[in-house]
Amino acid sequence: MNKQMIIETHKHSKSIEFRFTSIRKFTEHIVEPLEIEDFTIQAIPDVSPAKWHLAHTTWFFETFVLVPNNPSYRVFHPRFDYLFNSYYETIGNPFPRPHRGRLTRPSKQEVMDYRHYVEEHILNLLKESDEELRSKIGPIIEIGLNHEQQHQELLFTDIKYNFYVNPLRPVYRKKTQSSTSVNQPLNWEVFKEGLIKIGHDGKGFSFDNESPRHKVWLESYEIASRPVTNGEFIEFIEDGGYEKVAYWLSDGWMAVKAEGWKAPLYWEKIDGAWYNFTLSGMREVDKNELVAHVSYYEADAYARWAGKRLPREAEWENAFSNQEMKGNFAESGFYHPYAGQEVENNGLQKGFGDVWEWTMSPYIPYPGNKPLDGALGEYNAKFMCNQMVLRGGSCVTPLSHIRLTYRNFFQPEKRWQFSGIRLAGDII
C-alpha cells in the first residue's frame, strides 16, 4: 500500500465503521425487491447471480482482512473460499465463472448469515485493533468497500439482464421518480492544445489503475456538451446505420452480423414504436433520454456516421476537471438515465452519472504504473488487454464511489452496462 493511502485512510479512521456498515446495508437494500427464485439465475456468463455477488463481496473481507490479521478467526465455511473467489489465481482455484448459476446451495439465507458473520468480525477487529493494526487493515478495508460498490452497480445491471430474458418482463422496482423530459440542444465546447496532467493525485482513495499522475499533450479538440440521446440514435438506425459496413470497425461488423444487432440492448419495436426494457418494466423510448446499453463498436459506428469520433480519456478528464461531482447516480433511486437538463459552469452537461461514456482509449497502464503487491495486484493489472476505457459513472453507480480519474473498462462488444456515447472532434 502506498503511504498516502495509509495516511488518508487513517485520517478518516473514525468513520470507517460507519462507511463499512452503510455500504454493506445498501447492498442488501438492492436485493430487497427480489424473490427467492431471483437469487440464483445467471442468464449469460457476463452476469452473476445476485446470491453470488452477496457472497463474493463478503469473501473479499474474510480473505484479505480477517484471515491474515485475526489469528483466532474461523472461516464461516471451508468451501466458500473456492465458490466465491472470482479470479484470484494466486490464492486458489476459482469456481468457473460461467457455472455460478448452477449452484442452488448455499441458500440465500446461508449467504446472508455469512455476510453478517463476517461483518460482526470486521467490526470487532476494528474495535479491538490498535493504531498500528488499523493503519495496516484500513487501506485493505477501503479497497473492499470500493470493491463492494462496484458489485452494487453490477447487481443492478445483472438483475436487469436476468429479468430481461424472462418474457414476462418483470418489474424490479416501480418507477419512483417522474422524469421531466427536456430536449437539450447539442453544443460544442472547445479546448486548446496544451500539456496537461491526468491521473489521481494521491489524495484520498483510488484504484491502482488511476496512478501515477502524469503529463499528456493534447491537440486542440472539441467535445459535445452532452451525450447522445435516444432520438439521435434512432436517426442513425433509420439511416441504415446497422446495415452499412462503412461505419463499422471490422470486429464490430462481425459482431453486428453474428449477434443480429439492430438497436441498443433492451430495445424492441412494438407496433412501429421503439420500447426499451428498464428496471421498472417496459417503457416507450423517450427520445430525449440518453441512449444506453450500446457497445464500443456501436458508439464508434455512431460517431463515424455523425462525422465525429469518441473522446480520448485524457480529453475527457481534461474537459471535466473543473466540474462539480453531481448527477443521476444510484442514490437517486431512479436507476435509469434521466432526461432532465443540468447545465454545468462551462456548458458541459451530464459528465457524471446517467451513462458511462465510451472513450477511444484502450485500457492500458499509465506510464510508471505499478500494481499493488501480493494477490491484490490481480485486481486491475491483469485485465489491461483488449478492453476500452469508459468514464463518468452511470445511474446505478454510487455517487460516493466515483471520481474524475476513475477508469472503468470493458471489452468493446459488451452492452449490458449503462454505457453511452459522447462525441468529440479534432480542430485543425
mmCIF file of C-alpha atoms in Angstrom, residues 125-351:
data_model
loop_
_atom_site.group_PDB
_atom_site.id
_atom_site.type_symbol
_atom_site.label_atom_id
_atom_site.label_comp_id
_atom_site.label_asym_id
_atom_site.label_seq_id
_atom_site.Cartn_x
_atom_site.Cartn_y
_atom_site.Cartn_z
ATOM 1 C CA LEU A 125 -11.450 -6.367 14.689
ATOM 2 C CA LEU A 126 -11.654 -2.610 14.153
ATOM 3 C CA LYS A 127 -12.881 -2.088 17.700
ATOM 4 C CA GLU A 128 -10.085 -4.131 19.237
ATOM 5 C CA SER A 129 -7.243 -3.056 16.937
ATOM 6 C CA ASP A 130 -4.502 -0.682 17.970
ATOM 7 C CA GLU A 131 -3.249 2.167 15.799
ATOM 8 C CA GLU A 132 -0.680 0.001 14.032
ATOM 9 C CA LEU A 133 -3.222 -2.659 13.061
ATOM 10 C CA ARG A 134 -5.785 -0.080 11.949
ATOM 11 C CA SER A 135 -3.141 1.508 9.739
ATOM 12 C CA LYS A 136 -2.489 -1.907 8.236
ATOM 13 C CA ILE A 137 -6.057 -3.051 7.636
ATOM 14 C CA GLY A 138 -7.607 0.361 6.928
ATOM 15 C CA PRO A 139 -6.420 0.576 3.295
ATOM 16 C CA ILE A 140 -7.499 -3.017 2.631
ATOM 17 C CA ILE A 141 -10.964 -2.370 4.057
ATOM 18 C CA GLU A 142 -11.149 0.760 1.881
ATOM 19 C CA ILE A 143 -10.410 -1.342 -1.206
ATOM 20 C CA GLY A 144 -13.047 -3.821 -0.034
ATOM 21 C CA LEU A 145 -15.649 -1.077 0.322
ATOM 22 C CA ASN A 146 -14.956 0.283 -3.138
ATOM 23 C CA HIS A 147 -14.969 -3.287 -4.428
ATOM 24 C CA GLU A 148 -18.409 -3.775 -2.879
ATOM 25 C CA GLN A 149 -19.661 -0.585 -4.536
ATOM 26 C CA GLN A 150 -18.506 -1.944 -7.891
ATOM 27 C CA HIS A 151 -20.595 -5.024 -7.207
ATOM 28 C CA GLN A 152 -23.558 -2.863 -6.217
ATOM 29 C CA GLU A 153 -23.522 -1.483 -9.747
ATOM 30 C CA LEU A 154 -23.118 -4.997 -11.142
ATOM 31 C CA LEU A 155 -26.078 -6.156 -9.070
ATOM 32 C CA PHE A 156 -28.279 -3.590 -10.814
ATOM 33 C CA THR A 157 -27.011 -4.390 -14.295
ATOM 34 C CA ASP A 158 -27.093 -8.151 -13.748
ATOM 35 C CA ILE A 159 -30.594 -8.101 -12.248
ATOM 36 C CA LYS A 160 -31.729 -6.096 -15.265
ATOM 37 C CA TYR A 161 -30.355 -8.620 -17.738
ATOM 38 C CA ASN A 162 -31.600 -11.608 -15.743
ATOM 39 C CA PHE A 163 -35.093 -10.077 -15.701
ATOM 40 C CA TYR A 164 -34.946 -9.151 -19.383
ATOM 41 C CA VAL A 165 -34.602 -12.750 -20.580
ATOM 42 C CA ASN A 166 -37.944 -13.505 -18.928
ATOM 43 C CA PRO A 167 -40.824 -12.981 -21.416
ATOM 44 C CA LEU A 168 -42.930 -11.652 -18.517
ATOM 45 C CA ARG A 169 -40.529 -8.670 -18.316
ATOM 46 C CA PRO A 170 -40.670 -8.498 -14.502
ATOM 47 C CA VAL A 171 -40.526 -5.162 -12.696
ATOM 48 C CA TYR A 172 -37.615 -4.800 -10.265
ATOM 49 C CA ARG A 173 -38.881 -1.587 -8.664
ATOM 50 C CA LYS A 174 -41.778 0.583 -9.760
ATOM 51 C CA LYS A 175 -40.849 3.937 -11.244
ATOM 52 C CA THR A 176 -40.481 6.273 -8.254
ATOM 53 C CA GLN A 177 -39.469 9.476 -9.993
ATOM 54 C CA SER A 178 -41.102 11.336 -12.842
ATOM 55 C CA SER A 179 -38.542 12.315 -15.436
ATOM 56 C CA THR A 180 -39.032 15.797 -16.864
ATOM 57 C CA SER A 181 -38.197 15.178 -20.486
ATOM 58 C CA VAL A 182 -36.213 18.088 -21.890
ATOM 59 C CA ASN A 183 -34.868 18.463 -25.411
ATOM 60 C CA GLN A 184 -31.328 19.548 -24.656
ATOM 61 C CA PRO A 185 -29.556 21.368 -27.507
ATOM 62 C CA LEU A 186 -26.209 19.972 -28.560
ATOM 63 C CA ASN A 187 -23.345 22.449 -28.340
ATOM 64 C CA TRP A 188 -19.600 22.090 -28.653
ATOM 65 C CA GLU A 189 -17.008 23.069 -26.091
ATOM 66 C CA VAL A 190 -13.535 23.839 -27.458
ATOM 67 C CA PHE A 191 -10.294 23.073 -25.621
ATOM 68 C CA LYS A 192 -6.988 24.444 -26.838
ATOM 69 C CA GLU A 193 -3.847 22.431 -27.275
ATOM 70 C CA GLY A 194 -1.513 22.128 -24.337
ATOM 71 C CA LEU A 195 0.335 19.976 -21.868
ATOM 72 C CA ILE A 196 -1.938 18.729 -19.085
ATOM 73 C CA LYS A 197 -1.769 16.276 -16.206
ATOM 74 C CA ILE A 198 -4.170 13.387 -15.723
ATOM 75 C CA GLY A 199 -4.432 10.617 -13.157
ATOM 76 C CA HIS A 200 -5.001 10.501 -9.432
ATOM 77 C CA ASP A 201 -3.048 12.940 -7.280
ATOM 78 C CA GLY A 202 -2.684 10.584 -4.315
ATOM 79 C CA LYS A 203 -5.165 12.402 -2.061
ATOM 80 C CA GLY A 204 -7.816 10.002 -0.819
ATOM 81 C CA PHE A 205 -8.649 6.606 -2.195
ATOM 82 C CA SER A 206 -8.103 5.461 -5.762
ATOM 83 C CA PHE A 207 -7.569 2.173 -7.521
ATOM 84 C CA ASP A 208 -4.052 1.398 -8.651
ATOM 85 C CA ASN A 209 -5.005 1.788 -12.342
ATOM 86 C CA GLU A 210 -5.595 5.549 -11.839
ATOM 87 C CA SER A 211 -1.957 6.314 -11.000
ATOM 88 C CA PRO A 212 0.505 7.820 -11.295
ATOM 89 C CA ARG A 213 -0.464 11.343 -12.263
ATOM 90 C CA HIS A 214 1.412 12.143 -15.458
ATOM 91 C CA LYS A 215 1.695 14.604 -18.321
ATOM 92 C CA VAL A 216 -0.161 14.269 -21.604
ATOM 93 C CA TRP A 217 0.000 16.546 -24.637
ATOM 94 C CA LEU A 218 -3.380 17.301 -26.169
ATOM 95 C CA GLU A 219 -4.015 18.801 -29.570
ATOM 96 C CA SER A 220 -6.933 21.239 -29.787
ATOM 97 C CA TYR A 221 -10.246 19.413 -29.686
ATOM 98 C CA GLU A 222 -13.958 19.881 -29.205
ATOM 99 C CA ILE A 223 -16.301 17.815 -27.094
ATOM 100 C CA ALA A 224 -20.095 17.638 -27.135
ATOM 101 C CA SER A 225 -21.975 19.445 -24.383
ATOM 102 C CA ARG A 226 -23.982 16.313 -23.586
ATOM 103 C CA PRO A 227 -24.111 12.614 -24.504
ATOM 104 C CA VAL A 228 -26.102 11.279 -27.455
ATOM 105 C CA THR A 229 -29.858 10.911 -26.974
ATOM 106 C CA ASN A 230 -32.204 8.106 -27.952
ATOM 107 C CA GLY A 231 -33.749 10.314 -30.613
ATOM 108 C CA GLU A 232 -30.384 10.961 -32.228
ATOM 109 C CA PHE A 233 -29.530 7.273 -32.149
ATOM 110 C CA ILE A 234 -32.871 6.435 -33.796
ATOM 111 C CA GLU A 235 -31.800 8.659 -36.692
ATOM 112 C CA PHE A 236 -28.690 6.501 -37.027
ATOM 113 C CA ILE A 237 -30.849 3.347 -37.033
ATOM 114 C CA GLU A 238 -33.311 4.744 -39.568
ATOM 115 C CA ASP A 239 -30.466 5.824 -41.838
ATOM 116 C CA GLY A 240 -29.338 2.204 -42.046
ATOM 117 C CA GLY A 241 -26.560 2.539 -39.513
ATOM 118 C CA TYR A 242 -26.630 -1.159 -38.655
ATOM 119 C CA GLU A 243 -26.613 -2.140 -42.344
ATOM 120 C CA LYS A 244 -23.774 -0.002 -43.713
ATOM 121 C CA VAL A 245 -20.359 -1.578 -43.284
ATOM 122 C CA ALA A 246 -18.560 1.735 -43.877
ATOM 123 C CA TYR A 247 -19.355 2.912 -40.323
ATOM 124 C CA TRP A 248 -18.037 -0.172 -38.561
ATOM 125 C CA LEU A 249 -14.712 -1.493 -37.393
ATOM 126 C CA SER A 250 -14.102 -4.969 -38.776
ATOM 127 C CA ASP A 251 -14.637 -6.699 -35.421
ATOM 128 C CA GLY A 252 -17.709 -4.556 -34.818
ATOM 129 C CA TRP A 253 -19.229 -5.528 -38.152
ATOM 130 C CA MET A 254 -18.610 -9.190 -37.330
ATOM 131 C CA ALA A 255 -20.433 -8.680 -34.012
ATOM 132 C CA VAL A 256 -23.382 -7.000 -35.772
ATOM 133 C CA LYS A 257 -23.728 -9.964 -38.114
ATOM 134 C CA ALA A 258 -23.114 -12.659 -35.511
ATOM 135 C CA GLU A 259 -25.424 -11.179 -32.867
ATOM 136 C CA GLY A 260 -28.035 -9.694 -35.182
ATOM 137 C CA TRP A 261 -27.828 -6.235 -33.634
ATOM 138 C CA LYS A 262 -30.483 -3.840 -34.922
ATOM 139 C CA ALA A 263 -30.686 -1.445 -31.967
ATOM 140 C CA PRO A 264 -29.250 -0.975 -28.451
ATOM 141 C CA LEU A 265 -29.680 -3.803 -25.974
ATOM 142 C CA TYR A 266 -33.155 -3.913 -24.373
ATOM 143 C CA TRP A 267 -34.846 -2.147 -27.325
ATOM 144 C CA GLU A 268 -37.831 -3.723 -29.078
ATOM 145 C CA LYS A 269 -40.057 -2.396 -31.831
ATOM 146 C CA ILE A 270 -43.742 -2.854 -30.994
ATOM 147 C CA ASP A 271 -46.437 -1.683 -33.428
ATOM 148 C CA GLY A 272 -43.963 0.616 -35.138
ATOM 149 C CA ALA A 273 -42.702 2.282 -31.949
ATOM 150 C CA TRP A 274 -39.481 1.669 -30.047
ATOM 151 C CA TYR A 275 -39.769 0.379 -26.481
ATOM 152 C CA ASN A 276 -36.974 -0.404 -24.048
ATOM 153 C CA PHE A 277 -36.819 -2.629 -21.012
ATOM 154 C CA THR A 278 -35.933 -0.835 -17.781
ATOM 155 C CA LEU A 279 -35.656 -1.859 -14.142
ATOM 156 C CA SER A 280 -39.213 -0.553 -13.780
ATOM 157 C CA GLY A 281 -40.503 -2.572 -16.736
ATOM 158 C CA MET A 282 -41.122 -1.906 -20.417
ATOM 159 C CA ARG A 283 -41.443 1.732 -21.487
ATOM 160 C CA GLU A 284 -41.737 3.525 -24.784
ATOM 161 C CA VAL A 285 -38.370 5.015 -25.665
ATOM 162 C CA ASP A 286 -38.098 8.666 -24.623
ATOM 163 C CA LYS A 287 -36.217 10.388 -27.421
ATOM 164 C CA ASN A 288 -34.777 12.965 -25.008
ATOM 165 C CA GLU A 289 -33.197 10.412 -22.684
ATOM 166 C CA LEU A 290 -29.585 9.440 -23.193
ATOM 167 C CA VAL A 291 -29.008 6.311 -25.217
ATOM 168 C CA ALA A 292 -27.651 3.476 -23.079
ATOM 169 C CA HIS A 293 -26.584 -0.141 -23.390
ATOM 170 C CA VAL A 294 -24.532 0.312 -26.531
ATOM 171 C CA SER A 295 -21.202 -1.373 -27.152
ATOM 172 C CA TYR A 296 -17.975 0.408 -28.010
ATOM 173 C CA TYR A 297 -18.478 -0.801 -31.561
ATOM 174 C CA GLU A 298 -21.903 0.870 -31.740
ATOM 175 C CA ALA A 299 -20.578 4.049 -30.139
ATOM 176 C CA ASP A 300 -17.714 4.188 -32.627
ATOM 177 C CA ALA A 301 -20.020 3.485 -35.592
ATOM 178 C CA TYR A 302 -22.417 6.217 -34.488
ATOM 179 C CA ALA A 303 -19.539 8.680 -34.177
ATOM 180 C CA ARG A 304 -18.347 7.872 -37.700
ATOM 181 C CA TRP A 305 -21.887 8.273 -39.018
ATOM 182 C CA ALA A 306 -22.091 11.659 -37.281
ATOM 183 C CA GLY A 307 -18.755 12.751 -38.772
ATOM 184 C CA LYS A 308 -17.095 12.840 -35.362
ATOM 185 C CA ARG A 309 -15.188 10.474 -33.068
ATOM 186 C CA LEU A 310 -15.192 9.360 -29.456
ATOM 187 C CA PRO A 311 -13.089 11.337 -26.954
ATOM 188 C CA ARG A 312 -9.745 10.090 -25.723
ATOM 189 C CA GLU A 313 -9.758 9.520 -21.979
ATOM 190 C CA ALA A 314 -7.236 12.321 -21.393
ATOM 191 C CA GLU A 315 -9.509 14.705 -23.323
ATOM 192 C CA TRP A 316 -12.494 13.599 -21.254
ATOM 193 C CA GLU A 317 -10.654 14.048 -17.952
ATOM 194 C CA ASN A 318 -9.353 17.449 -19.009
ATOM 195 C CA ALA A 319 -12.810 18.634 -20.088
ATOM 196 C CA PHE A 320 -14.470 17.679 -16.800
ATOM 197 C CA SER A 321 -11.598 18.535 -14.463
ATOM 198 C CA ASN A 322 -13.399 21.581 -13.044
ATOM 199 C CA GLN A 323 -16.860 20.061 -12.879
ATOM 200 C CA GLU A 324 -18.792 19.506 -9.681
ATOM 201 C CA MET A 325 -19.373 15.828 -8.922
ATOM 202 C CA LYS A 326 -23.146 15.706 -9.223
ATOM 203 C CA GLY A 327 -25.664 13.916 -11.379
ATOM 204 C CA ASN A 328 -28.070 10.993 -11.569
ATOM 205 C CA PHE A 329 -26.470 8.213 -9.523
ATOM 206 C CA ALA A 330 -27.693 5.116 -7.682
ATOM 207 C CA GLU A 331 -28.650 7.200 -4.650
ATOM 208 C CA SER A 332 -31.407 8.876 -6.721
ATOM 209 C CA GLY A 333 -33.329 5.601 -6.790
ATOM 210 C CA PHE A 334 -34.251 6.195 -10.442
ATOM 211 C CA TYR A 335 -31.925 3.547 -11.934
ATOM 212 C CA HIS A 336 -32.356 4.887 -15.457
ATOM 213 C CA PRO A 337 -30.810 7.738 -17.479
ATOM 214 C CA TYR A 338 -32.587 10.996 -16.676
ATOM 215 C CA ALA A 339 -33.886 13.304 -19.412
ATOM 216 C CA GLY A 340 -33.744 16.498 -17.353
ATOM 217 C CA GLN A 341 -31.278 19.284 -18.038
ATOM 218 C CA GLU A 342 -28.296 20.028 -15.827
ATOM 219 C CA VAL A 343 -26.025 22.727 -17.238
ATOM 220 C CA GLU A 344 -22.580 22.973 -15.673
ATOM 221 C CA ASN A 345 -20.343 26.011 -15.349
ATOM 222 C CA ASN A 346 -18.599 25.634 -18.678
ATOM 223 C CA GLY A 347 -21.605 24.390 -20.622
ATOM 224 C CA LEU A 348 -20.896 20.682 -20.271
ATOM 225 C CA GLN A 349 -23.773 18.524 -19.068
ATOM 226 C CA LYS A 350 -24.129 15.064 -17.570
ATOM 227 C CA GLY A 351 -20.473 14.201 -17.353
#
